[in-house]
Short mmCIF file of C-alpha atoms in Angstrom, two decimals:
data_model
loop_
_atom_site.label_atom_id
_atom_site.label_comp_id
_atom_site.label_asym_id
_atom_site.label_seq_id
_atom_site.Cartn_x
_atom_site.Cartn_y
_atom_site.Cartn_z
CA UNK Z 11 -25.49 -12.92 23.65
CA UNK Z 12 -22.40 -14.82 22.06
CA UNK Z 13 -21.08 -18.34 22.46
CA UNK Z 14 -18.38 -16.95 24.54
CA UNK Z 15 -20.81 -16.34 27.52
CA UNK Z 16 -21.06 -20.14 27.76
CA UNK Z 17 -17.20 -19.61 28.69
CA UNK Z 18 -18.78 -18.73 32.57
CA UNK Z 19 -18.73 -21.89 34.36
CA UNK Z 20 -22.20 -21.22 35.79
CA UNK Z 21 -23.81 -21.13 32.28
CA UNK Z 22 -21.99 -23.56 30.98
CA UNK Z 23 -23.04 -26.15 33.49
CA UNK Z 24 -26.77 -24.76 33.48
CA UNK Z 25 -26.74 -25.32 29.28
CA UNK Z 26 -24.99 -28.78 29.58
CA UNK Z 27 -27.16 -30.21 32.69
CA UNK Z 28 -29.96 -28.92 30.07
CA UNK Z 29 -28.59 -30.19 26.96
CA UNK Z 30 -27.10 -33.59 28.61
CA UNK Z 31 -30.47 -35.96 29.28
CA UNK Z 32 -30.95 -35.25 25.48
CA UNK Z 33 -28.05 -36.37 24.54
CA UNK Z 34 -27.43 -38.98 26.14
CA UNK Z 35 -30.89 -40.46 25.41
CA UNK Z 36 -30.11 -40.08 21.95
CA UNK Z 37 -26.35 -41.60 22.08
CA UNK Z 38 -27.90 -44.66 23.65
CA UNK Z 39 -30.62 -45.12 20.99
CA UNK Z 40 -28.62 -44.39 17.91
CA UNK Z 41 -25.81 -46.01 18.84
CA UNK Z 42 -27.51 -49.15 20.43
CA UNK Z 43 -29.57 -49.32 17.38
CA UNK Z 44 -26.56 -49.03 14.93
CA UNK Z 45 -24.53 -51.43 16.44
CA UNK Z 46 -28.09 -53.84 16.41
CA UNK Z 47 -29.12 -52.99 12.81
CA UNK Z 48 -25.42 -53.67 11.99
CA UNK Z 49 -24.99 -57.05 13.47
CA UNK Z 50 -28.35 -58.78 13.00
CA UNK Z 51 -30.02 -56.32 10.00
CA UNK Z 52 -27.07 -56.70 7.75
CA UNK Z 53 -25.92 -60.04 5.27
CA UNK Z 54 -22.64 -61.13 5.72
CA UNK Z 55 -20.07 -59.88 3.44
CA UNK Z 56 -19.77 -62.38 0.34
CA UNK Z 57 -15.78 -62.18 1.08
CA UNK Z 58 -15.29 -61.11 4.54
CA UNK Z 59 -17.97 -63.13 5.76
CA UNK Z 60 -19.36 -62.64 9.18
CA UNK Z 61 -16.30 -60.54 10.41
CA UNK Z 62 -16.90 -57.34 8.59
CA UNK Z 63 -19.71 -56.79 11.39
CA UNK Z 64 -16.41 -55.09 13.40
CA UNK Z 65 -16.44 -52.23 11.34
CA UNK Z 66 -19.68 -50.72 13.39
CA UNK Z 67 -17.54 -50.21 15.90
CA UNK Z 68 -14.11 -50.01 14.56
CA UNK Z 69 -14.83 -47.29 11.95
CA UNK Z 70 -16.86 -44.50 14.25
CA UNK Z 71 -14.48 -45.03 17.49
CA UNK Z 72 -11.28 -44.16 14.82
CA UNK Z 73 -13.34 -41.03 13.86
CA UNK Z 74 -13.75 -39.90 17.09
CA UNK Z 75 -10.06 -40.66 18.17
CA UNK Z 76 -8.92 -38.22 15.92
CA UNK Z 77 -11.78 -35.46 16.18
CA UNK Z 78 -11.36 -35.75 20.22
CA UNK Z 79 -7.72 -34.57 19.34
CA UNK Z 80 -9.02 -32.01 16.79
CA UNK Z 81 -11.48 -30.96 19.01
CA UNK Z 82 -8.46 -30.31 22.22
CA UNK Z 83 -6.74 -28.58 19.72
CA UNK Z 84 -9.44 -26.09 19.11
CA UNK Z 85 -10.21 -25.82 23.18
CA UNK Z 86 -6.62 -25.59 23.43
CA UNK Z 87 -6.52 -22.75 21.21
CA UNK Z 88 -9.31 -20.90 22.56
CA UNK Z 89 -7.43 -21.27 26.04
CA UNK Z 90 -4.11 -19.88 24.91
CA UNK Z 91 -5.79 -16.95 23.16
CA UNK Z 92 -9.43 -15.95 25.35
CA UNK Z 93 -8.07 -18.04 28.48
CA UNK Z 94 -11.43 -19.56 28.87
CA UNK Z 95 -11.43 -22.29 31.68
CA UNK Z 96 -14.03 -24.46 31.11
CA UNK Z 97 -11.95 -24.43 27.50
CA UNK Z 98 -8.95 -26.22 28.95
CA UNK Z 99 -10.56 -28.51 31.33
CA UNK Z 100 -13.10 -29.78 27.96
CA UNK Z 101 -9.38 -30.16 26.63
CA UNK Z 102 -8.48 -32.22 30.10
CA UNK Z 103 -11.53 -34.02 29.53
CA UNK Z 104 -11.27 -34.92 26.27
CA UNK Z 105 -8.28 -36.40 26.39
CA UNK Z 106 -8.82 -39.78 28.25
CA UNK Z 107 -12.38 -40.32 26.14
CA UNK Z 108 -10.42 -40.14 22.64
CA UNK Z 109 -7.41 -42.28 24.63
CA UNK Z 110 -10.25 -45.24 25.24
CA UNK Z 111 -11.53 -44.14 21.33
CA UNK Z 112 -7.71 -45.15 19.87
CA UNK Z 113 -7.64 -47.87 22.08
CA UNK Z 114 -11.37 -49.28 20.79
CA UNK Z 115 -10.06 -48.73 17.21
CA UNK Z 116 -6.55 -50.12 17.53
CA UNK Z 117 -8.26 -53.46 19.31
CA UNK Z 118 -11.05 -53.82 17.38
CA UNK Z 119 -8.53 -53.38 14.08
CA UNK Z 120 -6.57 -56.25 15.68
CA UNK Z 121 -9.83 -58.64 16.19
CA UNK Z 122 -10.29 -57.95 12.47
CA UNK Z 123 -6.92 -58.38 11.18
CA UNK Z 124 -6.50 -61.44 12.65
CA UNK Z 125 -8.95 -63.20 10.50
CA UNK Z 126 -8.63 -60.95 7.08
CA UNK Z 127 -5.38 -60.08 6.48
CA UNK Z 128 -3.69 -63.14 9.11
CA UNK Z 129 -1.67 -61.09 11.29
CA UNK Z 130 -3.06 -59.02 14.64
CA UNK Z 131 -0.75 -56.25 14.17
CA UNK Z 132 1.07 -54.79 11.06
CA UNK Z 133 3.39 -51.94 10.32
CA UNK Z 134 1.58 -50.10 8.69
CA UNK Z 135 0.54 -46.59 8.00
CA UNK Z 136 -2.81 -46.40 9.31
CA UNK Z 137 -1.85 -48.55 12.26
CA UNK Z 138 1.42 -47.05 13.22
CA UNK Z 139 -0.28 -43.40 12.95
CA UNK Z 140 -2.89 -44.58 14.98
CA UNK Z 141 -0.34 -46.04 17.80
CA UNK Z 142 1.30 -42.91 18.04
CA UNK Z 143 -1.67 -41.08 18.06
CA UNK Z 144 -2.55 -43.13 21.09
CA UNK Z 145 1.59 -42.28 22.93
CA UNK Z 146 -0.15 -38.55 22.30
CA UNK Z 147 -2.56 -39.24 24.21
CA UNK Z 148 -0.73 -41.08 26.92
CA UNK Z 149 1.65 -37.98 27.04
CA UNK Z 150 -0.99 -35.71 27.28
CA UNK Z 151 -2.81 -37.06 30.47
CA UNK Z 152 0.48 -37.79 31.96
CA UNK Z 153 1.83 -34.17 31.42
CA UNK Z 154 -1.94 -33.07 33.17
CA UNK Z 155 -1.13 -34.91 35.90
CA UNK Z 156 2.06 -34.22 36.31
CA UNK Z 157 2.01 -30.17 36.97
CA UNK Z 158 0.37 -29.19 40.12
CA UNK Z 159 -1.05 -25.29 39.45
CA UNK Z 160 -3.43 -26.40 37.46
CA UNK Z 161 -3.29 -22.64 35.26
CA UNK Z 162 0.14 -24.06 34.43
CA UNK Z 163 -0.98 -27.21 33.57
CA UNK Z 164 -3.69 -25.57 31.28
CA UNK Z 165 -0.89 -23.77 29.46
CA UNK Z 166 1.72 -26.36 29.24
CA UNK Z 167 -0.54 -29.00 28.03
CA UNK Z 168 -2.11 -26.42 25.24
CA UNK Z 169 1.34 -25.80 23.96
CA UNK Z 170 1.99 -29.84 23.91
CA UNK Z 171 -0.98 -30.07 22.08
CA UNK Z 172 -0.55 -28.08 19.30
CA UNK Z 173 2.80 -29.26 18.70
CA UNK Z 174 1.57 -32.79 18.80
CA UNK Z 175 -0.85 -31.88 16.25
CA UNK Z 176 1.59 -30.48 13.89
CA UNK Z 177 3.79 -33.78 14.21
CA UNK Z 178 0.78 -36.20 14.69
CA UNK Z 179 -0.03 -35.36 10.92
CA UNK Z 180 3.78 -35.09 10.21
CA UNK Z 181 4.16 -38.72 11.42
CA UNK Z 182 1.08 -39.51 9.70
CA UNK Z 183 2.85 -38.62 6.47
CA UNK Z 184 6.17 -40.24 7.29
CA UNK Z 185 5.07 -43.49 8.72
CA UNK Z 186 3.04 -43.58 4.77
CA UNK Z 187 6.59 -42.95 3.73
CA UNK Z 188 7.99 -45.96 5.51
CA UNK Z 189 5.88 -48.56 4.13
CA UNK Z 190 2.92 -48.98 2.28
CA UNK Z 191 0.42 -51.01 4.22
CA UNK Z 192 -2.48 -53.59 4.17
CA UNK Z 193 -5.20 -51.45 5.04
CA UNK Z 194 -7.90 -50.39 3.04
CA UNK Z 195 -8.49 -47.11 1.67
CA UNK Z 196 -11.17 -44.80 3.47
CA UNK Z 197 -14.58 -46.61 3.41
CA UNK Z 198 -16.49 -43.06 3.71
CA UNK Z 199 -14.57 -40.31 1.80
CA UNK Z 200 -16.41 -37.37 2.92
CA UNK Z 201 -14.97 -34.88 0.26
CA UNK Z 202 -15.88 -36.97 -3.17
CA UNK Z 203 -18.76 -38.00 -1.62
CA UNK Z 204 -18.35 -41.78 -3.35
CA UNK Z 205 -18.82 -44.40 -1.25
CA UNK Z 206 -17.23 -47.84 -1.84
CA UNK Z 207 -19.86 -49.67 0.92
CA UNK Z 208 -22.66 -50.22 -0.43
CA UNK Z 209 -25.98 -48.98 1.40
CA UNK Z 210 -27.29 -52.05 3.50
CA UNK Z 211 -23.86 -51.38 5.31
CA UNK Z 212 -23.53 -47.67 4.97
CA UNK Z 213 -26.58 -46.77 6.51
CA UNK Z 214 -26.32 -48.07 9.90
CA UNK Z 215 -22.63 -47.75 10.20
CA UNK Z 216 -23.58 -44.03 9.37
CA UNK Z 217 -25.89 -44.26 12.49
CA UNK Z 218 -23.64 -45.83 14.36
CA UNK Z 219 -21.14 -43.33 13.62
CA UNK Z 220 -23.54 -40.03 14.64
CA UNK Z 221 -23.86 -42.32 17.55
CA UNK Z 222 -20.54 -42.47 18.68
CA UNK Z 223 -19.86 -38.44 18.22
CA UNK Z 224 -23.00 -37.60 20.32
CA UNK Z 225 -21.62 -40.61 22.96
CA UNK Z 226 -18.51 -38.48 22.83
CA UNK Z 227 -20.29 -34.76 23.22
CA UNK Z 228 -22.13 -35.88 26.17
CA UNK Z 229 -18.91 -37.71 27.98
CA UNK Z 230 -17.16 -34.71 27.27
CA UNK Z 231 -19.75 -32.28 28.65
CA UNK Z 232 -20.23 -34.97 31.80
CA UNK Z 233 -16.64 -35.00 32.31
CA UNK Z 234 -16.09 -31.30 31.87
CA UNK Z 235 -19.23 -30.82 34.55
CA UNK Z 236 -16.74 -32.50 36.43
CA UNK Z 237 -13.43 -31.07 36.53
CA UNK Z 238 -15.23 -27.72 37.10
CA UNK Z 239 -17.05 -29.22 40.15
CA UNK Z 240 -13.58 -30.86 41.17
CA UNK Z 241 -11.27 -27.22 40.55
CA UNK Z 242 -14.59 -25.52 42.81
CA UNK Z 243 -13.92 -27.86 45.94
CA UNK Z 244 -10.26 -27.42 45.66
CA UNK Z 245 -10.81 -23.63 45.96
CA UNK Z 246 -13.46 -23.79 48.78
CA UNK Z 247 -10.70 -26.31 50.58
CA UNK Z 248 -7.47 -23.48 50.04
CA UNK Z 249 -10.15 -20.81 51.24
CA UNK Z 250 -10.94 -23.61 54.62
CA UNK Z 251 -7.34 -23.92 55.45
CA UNK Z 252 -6.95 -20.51 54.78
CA UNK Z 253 -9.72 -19.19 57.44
CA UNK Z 254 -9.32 -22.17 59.67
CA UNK Q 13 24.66 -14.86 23.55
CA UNK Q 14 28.33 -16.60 22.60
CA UNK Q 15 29.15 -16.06 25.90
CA UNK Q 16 26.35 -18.50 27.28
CA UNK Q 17 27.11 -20.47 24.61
CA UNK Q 18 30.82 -20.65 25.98
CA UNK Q 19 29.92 -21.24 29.42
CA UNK Q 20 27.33 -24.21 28.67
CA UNK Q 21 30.07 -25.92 26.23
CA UNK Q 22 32.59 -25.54 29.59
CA UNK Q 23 30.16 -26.42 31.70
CA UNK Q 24 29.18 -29.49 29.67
CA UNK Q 25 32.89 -30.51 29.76
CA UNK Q 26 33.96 -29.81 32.92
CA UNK Q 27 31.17 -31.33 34.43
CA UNK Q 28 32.67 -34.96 34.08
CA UNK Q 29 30.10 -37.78 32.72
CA UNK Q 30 27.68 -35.40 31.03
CA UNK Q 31 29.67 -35.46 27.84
CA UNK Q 32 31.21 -38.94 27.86
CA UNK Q 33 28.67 -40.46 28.91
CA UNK Q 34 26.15 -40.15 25.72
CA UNK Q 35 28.46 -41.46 24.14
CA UNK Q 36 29.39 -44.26 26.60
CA UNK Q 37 25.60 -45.30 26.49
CA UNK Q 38 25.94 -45.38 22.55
CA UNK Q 39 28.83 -48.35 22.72
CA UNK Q 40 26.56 -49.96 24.95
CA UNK Q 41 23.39 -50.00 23.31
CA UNK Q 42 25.11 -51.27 19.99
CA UNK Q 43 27.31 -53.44 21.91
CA UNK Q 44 24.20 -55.14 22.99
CA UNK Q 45 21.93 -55.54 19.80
CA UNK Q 46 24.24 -58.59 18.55
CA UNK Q 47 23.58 -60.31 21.36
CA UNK Q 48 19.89 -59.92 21.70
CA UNK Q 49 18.99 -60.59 17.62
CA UNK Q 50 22.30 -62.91 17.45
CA UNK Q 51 25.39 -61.97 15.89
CA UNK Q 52 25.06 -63.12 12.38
CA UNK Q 53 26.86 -61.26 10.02
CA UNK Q 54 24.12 -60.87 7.06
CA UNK Q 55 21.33 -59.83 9.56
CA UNK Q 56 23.24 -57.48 11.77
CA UNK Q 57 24.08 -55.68 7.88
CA UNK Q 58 20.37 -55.18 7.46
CA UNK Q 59 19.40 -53.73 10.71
CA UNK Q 60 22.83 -52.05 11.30
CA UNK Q 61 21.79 -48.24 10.18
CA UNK Q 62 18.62 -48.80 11.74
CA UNK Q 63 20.00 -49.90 14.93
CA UNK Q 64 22.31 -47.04 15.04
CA UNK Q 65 20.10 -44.75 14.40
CA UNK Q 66 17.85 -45.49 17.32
CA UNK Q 67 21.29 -45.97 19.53
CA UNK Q 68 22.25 -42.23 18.67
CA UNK Q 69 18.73 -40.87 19.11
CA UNK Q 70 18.66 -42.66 23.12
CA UNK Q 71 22.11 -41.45 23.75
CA UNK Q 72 20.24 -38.20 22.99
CA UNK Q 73 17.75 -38.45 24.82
CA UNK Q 74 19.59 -39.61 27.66
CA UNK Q 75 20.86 -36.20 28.41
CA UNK Q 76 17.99 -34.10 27.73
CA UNK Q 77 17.18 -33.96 31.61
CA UNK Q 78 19.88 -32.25 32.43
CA UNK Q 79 19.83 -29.96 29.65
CA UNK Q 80 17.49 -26.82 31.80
CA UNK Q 81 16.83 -28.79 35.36
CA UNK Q 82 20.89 -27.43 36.50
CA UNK Q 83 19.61 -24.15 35.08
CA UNK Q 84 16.72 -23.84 36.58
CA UNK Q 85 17.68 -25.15 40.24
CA UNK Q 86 20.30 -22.75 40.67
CA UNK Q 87 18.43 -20.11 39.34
CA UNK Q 88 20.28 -19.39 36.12
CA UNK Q 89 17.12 -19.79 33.79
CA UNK Q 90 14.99 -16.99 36.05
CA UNK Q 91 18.19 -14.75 35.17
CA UNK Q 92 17.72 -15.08 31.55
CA UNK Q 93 14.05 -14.84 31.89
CA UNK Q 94 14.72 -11.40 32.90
CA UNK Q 95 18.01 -11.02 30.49
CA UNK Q 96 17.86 -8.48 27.79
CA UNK Q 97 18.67 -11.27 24.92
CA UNK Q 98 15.20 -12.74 24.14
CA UNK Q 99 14.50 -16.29 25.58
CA UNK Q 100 14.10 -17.73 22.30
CA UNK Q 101 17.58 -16.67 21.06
CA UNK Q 102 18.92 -18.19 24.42
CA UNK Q 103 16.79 -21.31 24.06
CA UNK Q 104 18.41 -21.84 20.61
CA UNK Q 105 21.78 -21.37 22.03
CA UNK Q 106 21.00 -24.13 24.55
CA UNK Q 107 19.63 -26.40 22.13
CA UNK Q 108 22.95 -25.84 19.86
CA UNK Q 109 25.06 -26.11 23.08
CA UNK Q 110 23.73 -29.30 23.68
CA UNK Q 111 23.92 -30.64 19.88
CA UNK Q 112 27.73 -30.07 19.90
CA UNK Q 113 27.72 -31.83 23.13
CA UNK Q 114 25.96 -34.42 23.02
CA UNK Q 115 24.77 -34.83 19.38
CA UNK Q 116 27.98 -34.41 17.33
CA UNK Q 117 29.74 -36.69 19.45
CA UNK Q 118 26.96 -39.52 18.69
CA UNK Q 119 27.64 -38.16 14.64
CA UNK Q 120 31.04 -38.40 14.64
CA UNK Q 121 30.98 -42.06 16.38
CA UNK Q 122 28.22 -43.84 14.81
CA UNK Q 123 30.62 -44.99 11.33
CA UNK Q 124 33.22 -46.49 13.93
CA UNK Q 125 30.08 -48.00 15.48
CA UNK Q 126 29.40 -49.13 12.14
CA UNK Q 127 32.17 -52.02 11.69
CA UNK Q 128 31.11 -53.63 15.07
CA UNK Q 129 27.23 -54.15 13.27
CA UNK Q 130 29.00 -55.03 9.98
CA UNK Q 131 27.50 -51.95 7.82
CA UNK Q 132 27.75 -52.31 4.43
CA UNK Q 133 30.34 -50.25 2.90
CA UNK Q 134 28.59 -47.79 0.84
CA UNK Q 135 26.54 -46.82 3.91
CA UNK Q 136 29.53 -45.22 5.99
CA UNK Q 137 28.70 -41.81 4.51
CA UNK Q 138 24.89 -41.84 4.34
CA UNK Q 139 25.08 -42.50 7.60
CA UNK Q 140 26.74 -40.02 8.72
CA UNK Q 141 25.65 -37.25 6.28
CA UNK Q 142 21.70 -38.65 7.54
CA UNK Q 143 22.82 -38.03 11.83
CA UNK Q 144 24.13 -34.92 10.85
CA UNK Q 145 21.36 -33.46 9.11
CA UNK Q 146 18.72 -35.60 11.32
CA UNK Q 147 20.43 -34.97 14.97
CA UNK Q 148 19.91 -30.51 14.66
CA UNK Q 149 16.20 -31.69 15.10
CA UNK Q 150 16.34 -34.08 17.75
CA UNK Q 151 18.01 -31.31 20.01
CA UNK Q 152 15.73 -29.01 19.12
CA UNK Q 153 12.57 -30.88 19.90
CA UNK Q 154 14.48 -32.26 22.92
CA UNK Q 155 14.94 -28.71 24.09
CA UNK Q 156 11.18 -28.38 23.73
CA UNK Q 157 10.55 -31.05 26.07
CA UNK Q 158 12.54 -30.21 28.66
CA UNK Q 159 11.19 -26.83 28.83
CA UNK Q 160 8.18 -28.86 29.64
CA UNK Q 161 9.14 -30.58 32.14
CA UNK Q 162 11.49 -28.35 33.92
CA UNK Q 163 9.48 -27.26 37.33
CA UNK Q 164 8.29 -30.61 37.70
CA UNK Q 165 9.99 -33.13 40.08
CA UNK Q 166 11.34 -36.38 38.04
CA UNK Q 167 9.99 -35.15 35.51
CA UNK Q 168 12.63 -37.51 33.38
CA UNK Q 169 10.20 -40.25 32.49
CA UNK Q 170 7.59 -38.01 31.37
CA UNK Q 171 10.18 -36.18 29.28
CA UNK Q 172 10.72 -39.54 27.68
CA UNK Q 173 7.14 -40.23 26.85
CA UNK Q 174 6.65 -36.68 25.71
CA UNK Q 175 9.43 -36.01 23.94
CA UNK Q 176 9.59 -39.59 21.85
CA UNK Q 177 6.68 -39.66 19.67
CA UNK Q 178 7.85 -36.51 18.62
CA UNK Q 179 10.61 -37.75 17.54
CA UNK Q 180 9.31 -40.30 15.03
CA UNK Q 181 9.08 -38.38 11.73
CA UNK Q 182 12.86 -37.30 12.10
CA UNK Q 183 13.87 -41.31 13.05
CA UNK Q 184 11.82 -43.03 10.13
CA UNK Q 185 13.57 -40.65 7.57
CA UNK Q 186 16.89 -40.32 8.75
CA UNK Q 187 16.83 -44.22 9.36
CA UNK Q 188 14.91 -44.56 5.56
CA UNK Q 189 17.99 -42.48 4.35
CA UNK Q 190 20.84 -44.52 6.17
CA UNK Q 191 19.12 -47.36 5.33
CA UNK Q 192 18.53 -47.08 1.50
CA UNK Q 193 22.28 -45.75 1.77
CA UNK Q 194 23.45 -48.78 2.87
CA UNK Q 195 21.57 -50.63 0.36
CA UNK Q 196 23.01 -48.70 -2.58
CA UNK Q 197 20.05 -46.84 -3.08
CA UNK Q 198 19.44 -43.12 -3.79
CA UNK Q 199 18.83 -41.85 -0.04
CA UNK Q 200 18.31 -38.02 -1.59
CA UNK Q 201 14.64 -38.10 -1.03
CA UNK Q 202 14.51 -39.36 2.95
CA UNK Q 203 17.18 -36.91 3.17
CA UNK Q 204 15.48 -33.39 1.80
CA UNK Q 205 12.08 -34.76 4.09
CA UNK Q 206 15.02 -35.29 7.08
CA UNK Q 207 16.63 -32.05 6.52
CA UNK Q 208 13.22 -29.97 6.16
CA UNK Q 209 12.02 -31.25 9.11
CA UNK Q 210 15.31 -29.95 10.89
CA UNK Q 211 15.01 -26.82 9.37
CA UNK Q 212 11.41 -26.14 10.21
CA UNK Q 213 11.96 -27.75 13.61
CA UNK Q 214 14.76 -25.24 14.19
CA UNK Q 215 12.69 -22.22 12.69
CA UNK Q 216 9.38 -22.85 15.27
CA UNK Q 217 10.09 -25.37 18.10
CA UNK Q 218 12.37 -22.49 19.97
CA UNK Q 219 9.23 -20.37 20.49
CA UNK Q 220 7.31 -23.11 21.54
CA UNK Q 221 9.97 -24.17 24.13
CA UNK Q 222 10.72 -20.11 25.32
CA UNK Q 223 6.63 -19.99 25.17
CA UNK Q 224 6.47 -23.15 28.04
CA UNK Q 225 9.21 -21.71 29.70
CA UNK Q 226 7.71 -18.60 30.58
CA UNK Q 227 4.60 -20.35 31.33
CA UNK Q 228 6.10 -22.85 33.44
CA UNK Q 229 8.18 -20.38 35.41
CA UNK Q 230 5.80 -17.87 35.69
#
């Protein structure tokens, strides 16, 4: 018994209609009381005042935006190399949760900048990154849609995807290149493991963050549920006309 | 391998618009930027390598679409699926083919390009030394994409919005070293970043674009 014999649709579906009610139960709670414990259980920052309340949501939706792409580059991989299916379509399904994830970040990073640093948008690294990370996305979905066998469109969009990756961190590297920006360094630097928040913040924007990742494992394993369902009914229709 | 080389470059020229017309699209794209940010002398010197930059990489672009859908509707690219070179090696040769197309052209223009958006006079040569070394890459990666896109029907848009945020590392460093060129700067480091992403673009992107091919045309 190996994690690969989740790669048979049946299982799969059988482990994630077990594993989803838990989940979600426990996205709800942790993020609902994260975001709560953030707004109302936390003083106002002596310099930011009220508006550093953002980063609940700002912070854990850019984490996921780029571990949704880390995470379709690992499916992706497993697709190209095992040709898993359910791989691919967690890939397909992925992709539009971590698109809505950059697009949480980038507005919510607006709202914010608008106050602190008096401008909604700026040119810089950690912005512009984040904007193309979001075109990735966008050319992604579109390239999903685009090709009709969808064992083609499994391939094709694994290829784009690694690629991507390799030039998503290039770019992220050359846009730091282009201009040094406004935004703060990391607030939560995993490998040092110094933090520059203090704890009243830290600890429910930590919650808040485990929140959003097990928000994004269940919509993933929802989604995936789904484009299994949908590639079954496409089958049993070819097999219809084909009999018929 | 020279031979298909031979027959794309005649093809390319014979086939009336396909080669002019990059460069056509260049002249227009400059000949409009002093009229949309006004055509002050002293601001049009700023943005001028900039500008041009982005002019040579659409005029690029442009053509990309054409660069495997001919192939692939008349059946050519199923014949060198099936050829004894290997599809990377024939790929590359496309991706080359269209670079002295389409690519040197843009190069070779972009200084004369220059006067009309008053370029400083010390940026003449980064310019040009930047395109050259930046413009390998943009073929490359444009050869990628429309190995993509090739079986699917106007698939030119999508090529666009695939193939363009790929394309930003090579733009912000050739434009950084054009730009700090022009401003009597050293350009050298923009320009080792520019040329090892053409290098590394050239020694990798050809398997992923034979890899999609085969995939695609399976």
């Amino acid at each position: 018994m190996s994690i690969w014999s989740y790669a048979n649709p049946v299982k799969f579906l059988a482990l994630s209609a077990k594993v989803q009610p838990v989940l979600w139960v426990a996205a709800a709670v942790s993020v609902t009381v994260g975001l709560l414990w953030g707004f109302f259980g936390t003083p106002d920052d002596f310099r930011q005042g009220s508006t550093v309340k953002i980063i609940y949501l700002h912070v854990p939706s850019a984490l996921m935006a780029i571990n949704a792409w880390f995470m379709m580059l690992v499916t992706s991989l497993i697709w190209l190399i095992r040709r898993h299916h359910v791989s691919a379509l967690a890939a397909k399904a992925a992709a539009p949760v971590g698109l809505v994830m950059t697009l949480i970040a980038l507005v919510t990073g607006a709202i914010w900048g608008q106050p602190m640093w008096g401008t909604w948008w700026a040119w810089d690294p950690r912005l512009t990154s984040f904007l193309i990370l979001f075109l990735f996305y966008l050319g992604y979905i579109a390239l999903w849609e685009a090709v009709e066998d969808p064992d083609t469109a499994a391939d094709l969009t694994s290829v784009l995807c690694l690629v991507g990756s390799v030039f998503a961190i290039l770019s992220r590297y050359a846009v730091q290149f282009w201009n040094q920006g406004l935004h703060q360094g990391t607030s939560v630097p995993v490998a040092t493991g110094g933090r520059t928040v203090s704890d009243v913040f830290f600890y429910p924007l930590a919650l808040s963050m485990v929140g959003f990742g097990l928000l994004f494992l269940a919509l993933v394993l929802y989604r995936t549920g789904t484009e299994i369902r949908l590639r079954r009914t496409q089958a049993l229709r070819v097999r219809m006309e084909k009999t018929a | 391998m020279i031979a298909l080389l031979l027959c794309d470059l005649k093809l390319a020229f014979r086939a009336g618009g396909g080669f002019g017309l990059g460069l056509a699209f260049f002249l227009i794209v400059v000949t409009l930027v002093p009229f949309s940010v006004g055509p002050e002398p002293a601001l049009l010197a700023s943005i001028a390598p900039g500008v041009l930059w982005l002019g040579a990489l659409l005029a690029c672009l442009l053509s990309l679409d054409r660069l495997l859908a001919l192939d692939y509707e008349d059946g050519t690219l199923d014949v060198l699926l099936t050829a004894p070179v290997p599809l990377e090696a024939a790929v590359t040769v496309k991706a080359l083919a269209h670079w002295l197309t389409t690519s040197l052209p843009l190069v070779l223009a972009a200084p004369v390009l220059g006067v009309l958006l008053n370029l400083p006079e010390g940026g003449y040569v980064w310019l040009l030394i930047s395109l050259a070394v930046g413009t390998p890459a943009l073929s490359v990666i444009g050869t990628f994409g429309a190995a993509l896109t090739v079986g699917i029907k106007r698939g030119g848009l999508l090529l666009s919005l695939l193939v363009l945020p790929l394309y930003v590392p090579t733009l912000i460093f050739g434009a950084e070293a054009a730009r700090r060129g022009a401003a009597g700067l050293d350009p050298s480091t923009p320009l080792f970043m520019l040329a090892g992403i053409t290098l590394g673009t050239i020694a990798l992107m050809p398997f992923a674009s034979a890899a999609v091919l085969r995939m695609g045309l399976r």
